Amino acid sequence: MARRRGDGQRRILTYGTYDLFHLGHVRLLARARALGDMLIVGLSTDEFNAVKGKTCVMPFEQRRVMLEACRHVDLVIPETCWEQKQSDVVDHGVDTFVMGDDWAGKFDGLKALCDVVYLPRTPDISTTELKRRIVTYRQLYLSSSEPDAILQATA
Ligand code: CTP
């Protein structure tokens, strides 16, 4: 669709929460960026996460700074509601909408406006999995007679 604007750039758009930025996020962003010339990320705000029933470890501003520091990301915009995707695609002249395949089929309605691609998720990593590991680690730490040794062992 960006080609219709005449600048020759293929624009890619994706959305997510990107809490505790991890390998699965980086791989998704790298593959999304490789589909075009510019990657826009719609980053869920803390208020929208509350609507989704998600609680983030990192607030929006910190998640935004992390994403902006990623070389695959060209622009971060706030995602404040489910309904904005259609207008974002139009307003940003998006060619391709990308999500991980945990969302497969969910955004096919956008196919009238742009290409829609679902990329395979990276296995065995997620924000939820990282939270689980930290909780397990905390339990180990609290129950240890030598908590400092636990800290050093996992450093
Ligand atoms: N993603 C991925 N591979 C992973 C984890 C995430 O490709 N292992 C993708 C998701 O499919 C999504 C984007 O990264 O397109 C942002 O995902 P997000 O929901 O922020 O990350 P999760 O780690 O899945 O978070 P949670 O565990 O809270 O659901």
PDB file of C-alpha atoms and ligand atoms in Angstrom:
ATOM      1  CA  MET A   1       0.000   0.000   0.000  1.00  0.00           C
ATOM      2  CA  ALA A   2       2.920   2.348   0.704  1.00  0.00           C
ATOM      3  CA  ARG A   3       3.888   1.932  -2.961  1.00  0.00           C
ATOM      4  CA  ARG A   4       0.661   3.777  -3.790  1.00  0.00           C
ATOM      5  CA  ARG A   5       2.141   6.798  -1.987  1.00  0.00           C
ATOM      6  CA  GLY A   6       5.025   6.690  -4.442  1.00  0.00           C
ATOM      7  CA  ASP A   7       7.919   6.633  -1.967  1.00  0.00           C
ATOM      8  CA  GLY A   8       8.679   2.986  -2.755  1.00  0.00           C
ATOM      9  CA  GLN A   9       8.843   2.025   0.922  1.00  0.00           C
ATOM     10  CA  ARG A  10       7.132  -1.119   2.119  1.00  0.00           C
ATOM     11  CA  ARG A  11       5.708  -0.464   5.576  1.00  0.00           C
ATOM     12  CA  ILE A  12       5.162  -3.206   8.110  1.00  0.00           C
ATOM     13  CA  LEU A  13       2.950  -2.903  11.188  1.00  0.00           C
ATOM     14  CA  THR A  14       2.776  -5.131  14.245  1.00  0.00           C
ATOM     15  CA  TYR A  15       1.342  -4.878  17.769  1.00  0.00           C
ATOM     16  CA  GLY A  16       2.182  -6.233  21.176  1.00  0.00           C
ATOM     17  CA  THR A  17       2.965  -5.628  24.827  1.00  0.00           C
ATOM     18  CA  TYR A  18       6.700  -6.383  24.750  1.00  0.00           C
ATOM     19  CA  ASP A  19       7.098  -6.641  28.524  1.00  0.00           C
ATOM     20  CA  LEU A  20      10.465  -8.020  29.749  1.00  0.00           C
ATOM     21  CA  PHE A  21      11.843  -7.711  26.204  1.00  0.00           C
ATOM     22  CA  HIS A  22      13.144 -11.151  25.206  1.00  0.00           C
ATOM     23  CA  LEU A  23      14.471 -13.344  22.384  1.00  0.00           C
ATOM     24  CA  GLY A  24      11.005 -14.200  21.041  1.00  0.00           C
ATOM     25  CA  HIS A  25      10.286 -10.492  20.681  1.00  0.00           C
ATOM     26  CA  VAL A  26      13.588  -9.765  18.904  1.00  0.00           C
ATOM     27  CA  ARG A  27      13.088 -12.633  16.452  1.00  0.00           C
ATOM     28  CA  LEU A  28       9.528 -11.563  15.681  1.00  0.00           C
ATOM     29  CA  LEU A  29      10.660  -7.968  15.085  1.00  0.00           C
ATOM     30  CA  ALA A  30      13.648  -8.995  12.931  1.00  0.00           C
ATOM     31  CA  ARG A  31      11.496 -11.190  10.677  1.00  0.00           C
ATOM     32  CA  ALA A  32       8.768  -8.548  10.463  1.00  0.00           C
ATOM     33  CA  ARG A  33      11.277  -5.841   9.510  1.00  0.00           C
ATOM     34  CA  ALA A  34      12.788  -8.113   6.857  1.00  0.00           C
ATOM     35  CA  LEU A  35       9.414  -8.141   5.063  1.00  0.00           C
ATOM     36  CA  GLY A  36       9.785  -4.458   4.188  1.00  0.00           C
ATOM     37  CA  ASP A  37      11.635  -1.184   4.617  1.00  0.00           C
ATOM     38  CA  MET A  38      10.058   0.244   7.746  1.00  0.00           C
ATOM     39  CA  LEU A  39       8.671  -1.422  10.867  1.00  0.00           C
ATOM     40  CA  ILE A  40       6.032   0.281  12.992  1.00  0.00           C
ATOM     41  CA  VAL A  41       5.182  -1.258  16.364  1.00  0.00           C
ATOM     42  CA  GLY A  42       1.877  -0.548  18.081  1.00  0.00           C
ATOM     43  CA  LEU A  43       2.794  -0.879  21.762  1.00  0.00           C
ATOM     44  CA  SER A  44      -0.025  -1.632  24.186  1.00  0.00           C
ATOM     45  CA  THR A  45      -0.433   1.103  26.775  1.00  0.00           C
ATOM     46  CA  ASP A  46      -0.765   0.233  30.455  1.00  0.00           C
ATOM     47  CA  GLU A  47      -4.421   1.298  30.310  1.00  0.00           C
ATOM     48  CA  PHE A  48      -5.119  -0.993  27.346  1.00  0.00           C
ATOM     49  CA  ASN A  49      -3.309  -3.851  29.080  1.00  0.00           C
ATOM     50  CA  ALA A  50      -5.659  -3.351  32.042  1.00  0.00           C
ATOM     51  CA  VAL A  51      -8.573  -3.806  29.621  1.00  0.00           C
ATOM     52  CA  LYS A  52      -6.897  -7.017  28.359  1.00  0.00           C
ATOM     53  CA  GLY A  53      -6.358  -8.190  31.952  1.00  0.00           C
ATOM     54  CA  LYS A  54      -2.557  -7.996  31.596  1.00  0.00           C
ATOM     55  CA  THR A  55      -0.230  -6.549  34.228  1.00  0.00           C
ATOM     56  CA  CYS A  56       3.214  -5.474  33.046  1.00  0.00           C
ATOM     57  CA  VAL A  57       6.438  -5.540  35.020  1.00  0.00           C
ATOM     58  CA  MET A  58       7.727  -2.636  32.911  1.00  0.00           C
ATOM     59  CA  PRO A  59       5.533   0.451  32.454  1.00  0.00           C
ATOM     60  CA  PHE A  60       4.728   1.741  28.963  1.00  0.00           C
ATOM     61  CA  GLU A  61       7.508   4.355  28.849  1.00  0.00           C
ATOM     62  CA  GLN A  62      10.184   1.781  29.676  1.00  0.00           C
ATOM     63  CA  ARG A  63       8.791  -0.714  27.155  1.00  0.00           C
ATOM     64  CA  ARG A  64       8.746   2.052  24.550  1.00  0.00           C
ATOM     65  CA  VAL A  65      12.401   2.994  25.187  1.00  0.00           C
ATOM     66  CA  MET A  66      13.448  -0.681  24.925  1.00  0.00           C
ATOM     67  CA  LEU A  67      11.620  -1.086  21.616  1.00  0.00           C
ATOM     68  CA  GLU A  68      13.011   2.162  20.205  1.00  0.00           C
ATOM     69  CA  ALA A  69      16.519   0.924  21.040  1.00  0.00           C
ATOM     70  CA  CYS A  70      15.950  -2.201  18.921  1.00  0.00           C
ATOM     71  CA  ARG A  71      17.531  -1.773  15.486  1.00  0.00           C
ATOM     72  CA  HIS A  72      14.660  -3.596  13.773  1.00  0.00           C
ATOM     73  CA  VAL A  73      12.107  -1.008  14.948  1.00  0.00           C
ATOM     74  CA  ASP A  74      11.652   2.292  13.119  1.00  0.00           C
ATOM     75  CA  LEU A  75       8.630   3.770  14.894  1.00  0.00           C
ATOM     76  CA  VAL A  76       6.656   3.010  18.057  1.00  0.00           C
ATOM     77  CA  ILE A  77       3.038   4.165  18.349  1.00  0.00           C
ATOM     78  CA  PRO A  78       0.696   3.606  21.316  1.00  0.00           C
ATOM     79  CA  GLU A  79      -1.929   0.883  21.038  1.00  0.00           C
ATOM     80  CA  THR A  80      -4.862   2.071  23.100  1.00  0.00           C
ATOM     81  CA  CYS A  81      -7.740  -0.130  21.894  1.00  0.00           C
ATOM     82  CA  TRP A  82      -8.575  -3.151  19.699  1.00  0.00           C
ATOM     83  CA  GLU A  83     -10.331  -1.023  17.080  1.00  0.00           C
ATOM     84  CA  GLN A  84      -7.433   1.222  16.004  1.00  0.00           C
ATOM     85  CA  LYS A  85      -5.747  -1.313  13.697  1.00  0.00           C
ATOM     86  CA  GLN A  86      -7.810  -0.460  10.633  1.00  0.00           C
ATOM     87  CA  SER A  87      -7.165   3.288  10.909  1.00  0.00           C
ATOM     88  CA  ASP A  88      -3.468   2.727  11.726  1.00  0.00           C
ATOM     89  CA  VAL A  89      -3.089   0.652   8.546  1.00  0.00           C
ATOM     90  CA  VAL A  90      -4.655   3.450   6.496  1.00  0.00           C
ATOM     91  CA  ASP A  91      -3.014   6.401   8.288  1.00  0.00           C
ATOM     92  CA  HIS A  92       0.493   4.899   8.144  1.00  0.00           C
ATOM     93  CA  GLY A  93       0.159   3.524   4.594  1.00  0.00           C
ATOM     94  CA  VAL A  94       0.857  -0.009   5.788  1.00  0.00           C
ATOM     95  CA  ASP A  95       1.571  -2.783   3.254  1.00  0.00           C
ATOM     96  CA  THR A  96       1.840  -5.732   5.600  1.00  0.00           C
ATOM     97  CA  PHE A  97       0.333  -6.432   8.997  1.00  0.00           C
ATOM     98  CA  VAL A  98       2.357  -8.979  11.023  1.00  0.00           C
ATOM     99  CA  MET A  99       1.616 -10.917  14.214  1.00  0.00           C
ATOM    100  CA  GLY A 100       2.900 -14.069  15.854  1.00  0.00           C
ATOM    101  CA  ASP A 101       0.939 -17.184  14.966  1.00  0.00           C
ATOM    102  CA  ASP A 102      -0.637 -17.287  18.427  1.00  0.00           C
ATOM    103  CA  TRP A 103      -2.944 -14.740  16.738  1.00  0.00           C
ATOM    104  CA  ALA A 104      -3.443 -16.758  13.519  1.00  0.00           C
ATOM    105  CA  GLY A 105      -6.683 -15.852  11.762  1.00  0.00           C
ATOM    106  CA  LYS A 106      -7.645 -13.181  14.310  1.00  0.00           C
ATOM    107  CA  PHE A 107      -6.874 -10.218  12.080  1.00  0.00           C
ATOM    108  CA  ASP A 108      -7.861 -11.597   8.673  1.00  0.00           C
ATOM    109  CA  GLY A 109     -10.406  -8.775   8.421  1.00  0.00           C
ATOM    110  CA  LEU A 110      -7.499  -6.451   7.606  1.00  0.00           C
ATOM    111  CA  LYS A 111      -6.818  -8.381   4.369  1.00  0.00           C
ATOM    112  CA  ALA A 112      -9.111  -5.933   2.575  1.00  0.00           C
ATOM    113  CA  LEU A 113      -6.544  -3.214   3.343  1.00  0.00           C
ATOM    114  CA  CYS A 114      -3.125  -4.888   3.353  1.00  0.00           C
ATOM    115  CA  ASP A 115      -1.293  -8.218   3.453  1.00  0.00           C
ATOM    116  CA  VAL A 116      -1.682 -10.096   6.739  1.00  0.00           C
ATOM    117  CA  VAL A 117       1.146 -12.403   7.862  1.00  0.00           C
ATOM    118  CA  TYR A 118       1.328 -14.614  10.958  1.00  0.00           C
ATOM    119  CA  LEU A 119       4.905 -15.602  11.847  1.00  0.00           C
ATOM    120  CA  PRO A 120       5.735 -18.736  13.866  1.00  0.00           C
ATOM    121  CA  ARG A 121       6.472 -17.965  17.506  1.00  0.00           C
ATOM    122  CA  THR A 122       9.891 -18.712  18.939  1.00  0.00           C
ATOM    123  CA  PRO A 123       9.428 -21.794  21.133  1.00  0.00           C
ATOM    124  CA  ASP A 124       9.970 -21.982  24.894  1.00  0.00           C
ATOM    125  CA  ILE A 125      10.100 -18.259  25.642  1.00  0.00           C
ATOM    126  CA  SER A 126       7.470 -15.687  26.568  1.00  0.00           C
ATOM    127  CA  THR A 127       6.945 -12.905  29.081  1.00  0.00           C
ATOM    128  CA  THR A 128       4.759 -15.288  31.059  1.00  0.00           C
ATOM    129  CA  GLU A 129       7.524 -17.911  31.041  1.00  0.00           C
ATOM    130  CA  LEU A 130      10.088 -15.342  32.235  1.00  0.00           C
ATOM    131  CA  LYS A 131       7.751 -14.287  35.064  1.00  0.00           C
ATOM    132  CA  ARG A 132       7.365 -17.948  35.998  1.00  0.00           C
ATOM    133  CA  ARG A 133      11.145 -18.405  36.093  1.00  0.00           C
ATOM    134  CA  ILE A 134      11.574 -15.322  38.301  1.00  0.00           C
ATOM    135  CA  VAL A 135       8.912 -16.533  40.733  1.00  0.00           C
ATOM    136  CA  THR A 136      10.580 -19.971  40.903  1.00  0.00           C
ATOM    137  CA  TYR A 137      13.913 -18.300  41.451  1.00  0.00           C
ATOM    138  CA  ARG A 138      12.460 -16.111  44.224  1.00  0.00           C
ATOM    139  CA  GLN A 139      11.071 -19.162  46.003  1.00  0.00           C
ATOM    140  CA  LEU A 140      14.504 -20.793  45.806  1.00  0.00           C
ATOM    141  CA  TYR A 141      16.117 -17.606  47.098  1.00  0.00           C
ATOM    142  CA  LEU A 142      13.716 -17.194  50.019  1.00  0.00           C
ATOM    143  CA  SER A 143      13.966 -20.809  51.115  1.00  0.00           C
ATOM    144  CA  SER A 144      17.760 -20.925  50.954  1.00  0.00           C
ATOM    145  CA  SER A 145      19.943 -20.848  54.054  1.00  0.00           C
ATOM    146  CA  GLU A 146      22.533 -19.122  51.858  1.00  0.00           C
ATOM    147  CA  PRO A 147      20.606 -16.725  49.613  1.00  0.00           C
ATOM    148  CA  ASP A 148      23.774 -14.907  48.511  1.00  0.00           C
ATOM    149  CA  ALA A 149      25.096 -18.184  47.095  1.00  0.00           C
ATOM    150  CA  ILE A 150      21.869 -18.543  45.093  1.00  0.00           C
ATOM    151  CA  LEU A 151      22.344 -15.045  43.658  1.00  0.00           C
ATOM    152  CA  GLN A 152      25.943 -15.742  42.657  1.00  0.00           C
ATOM    153  CA  ALA A 153      25.141 -19.168  41.244  1.00  0.00           C
ATOM    154  CA  THR A 154      22.649 -17.712  38.764  1.00  0.00           C
ATOM    155  CA  ALA A 155      24.523 -14.475  37.987  1.00  0.00           C
TER     156      ALA A 155
HETATM  157  N1  CTP B   1       6.237 -13.596  20.111  1.00  0.00           N
HETATM  158  C1  CTP B   1       6.931 -14.566  19.381  1.00  0.00           C
HETATM  159  N2  CTP B   1       7.567 -15.585  20.032  1.00  0.00           N
HETATM  160  C2  CTP B   1       7.531 -15.669  21.381  1.00  0.00           C
HETATM  161  C3  CTP B   1       6.834 -14.697  22.142  1.00  0.00           C
HETATM  162  C4  CTP B   1       6.208 -13.663  21.465  1.00  0.00           C
HETATM  163  O1  CTP B   1       6.986 -14.513  18.148  1.00  0.00           O
HETATM  164  N3  CTP B   1       8.140 -16.699  21.969  1.00  0.00           N
HETATM  165  C5  CTP B   1       5.543 -12.536  19.411  1.00  0.00           C
HETATM  166  C6  CTP B   1       4.046 -12.545  19.655  1.00  0.00           C
HETATM  167  O2  CTP B   1       3.403 -13.510  18.827  1.00  0.00           O
HETATM  168  C7  CTP B   1       3.663 -11.124  19.304  1.00  0.00           C
HETATM  169  C8  CTP B   1       4.916 -10.334  19.748  1.00  0.00           C
HETATM  170  O3  CTP B   1       5.974 -11.289  19.900  1.00  0.00           O
HETATM  171  O4  CTP B   1       3.509 -10.978  17.908  1.00  0.00           O
HETATM  172  C9  CTP B   1       4.686  -9.610  21.062  1.00  0.00           C
HETATM  173  O5  CTP B   1       4.234 -10.590  21.968  1.00  0.00           O
HETATM  174  P1  CTP B   1       3.840 -10.302  23.475  1.00  0.00           P
HETATM  175  O6  CTP B   1       2.438 -10.656  23.673  1.00  0.00           O
HETATM  176  O7  CTP B   1       4.318  -8.983  23.925  1.00  0.00           O
HETATM  177  O8  CTP B   1       4.839 -11.366  24.148  1.00  0.00           O
HETATM  178  P2  CTP B   1       4.638 -12.679  24.978  1.00  0.00           P
HETATM  179  O9  CTP B   1       6.024 -12.992  25.361  1.00  0.00           O
HETATM  180  O10 CTP B   1       3.867 -13.733  24.232  1.00  0.00           O
HETATM  181  O11 CTP B   1       3.782 -12.200  26.249  1.00  0.00           O
HETATM  182  P3  CTP B   1       2.805 -13.011  27.240  1.00  0.00           P
HETATM  183  O12 CTP B   1       3.539 -14.189  27.762  1.00  0.00           O
HETATM  184  O13 CTP B   1       2.492 -11.970  28.309  1.00  0.00           O
HETATM  185  O14 CTP B   1       1.575 -13.383  26.420  1.00  0.00           O
END
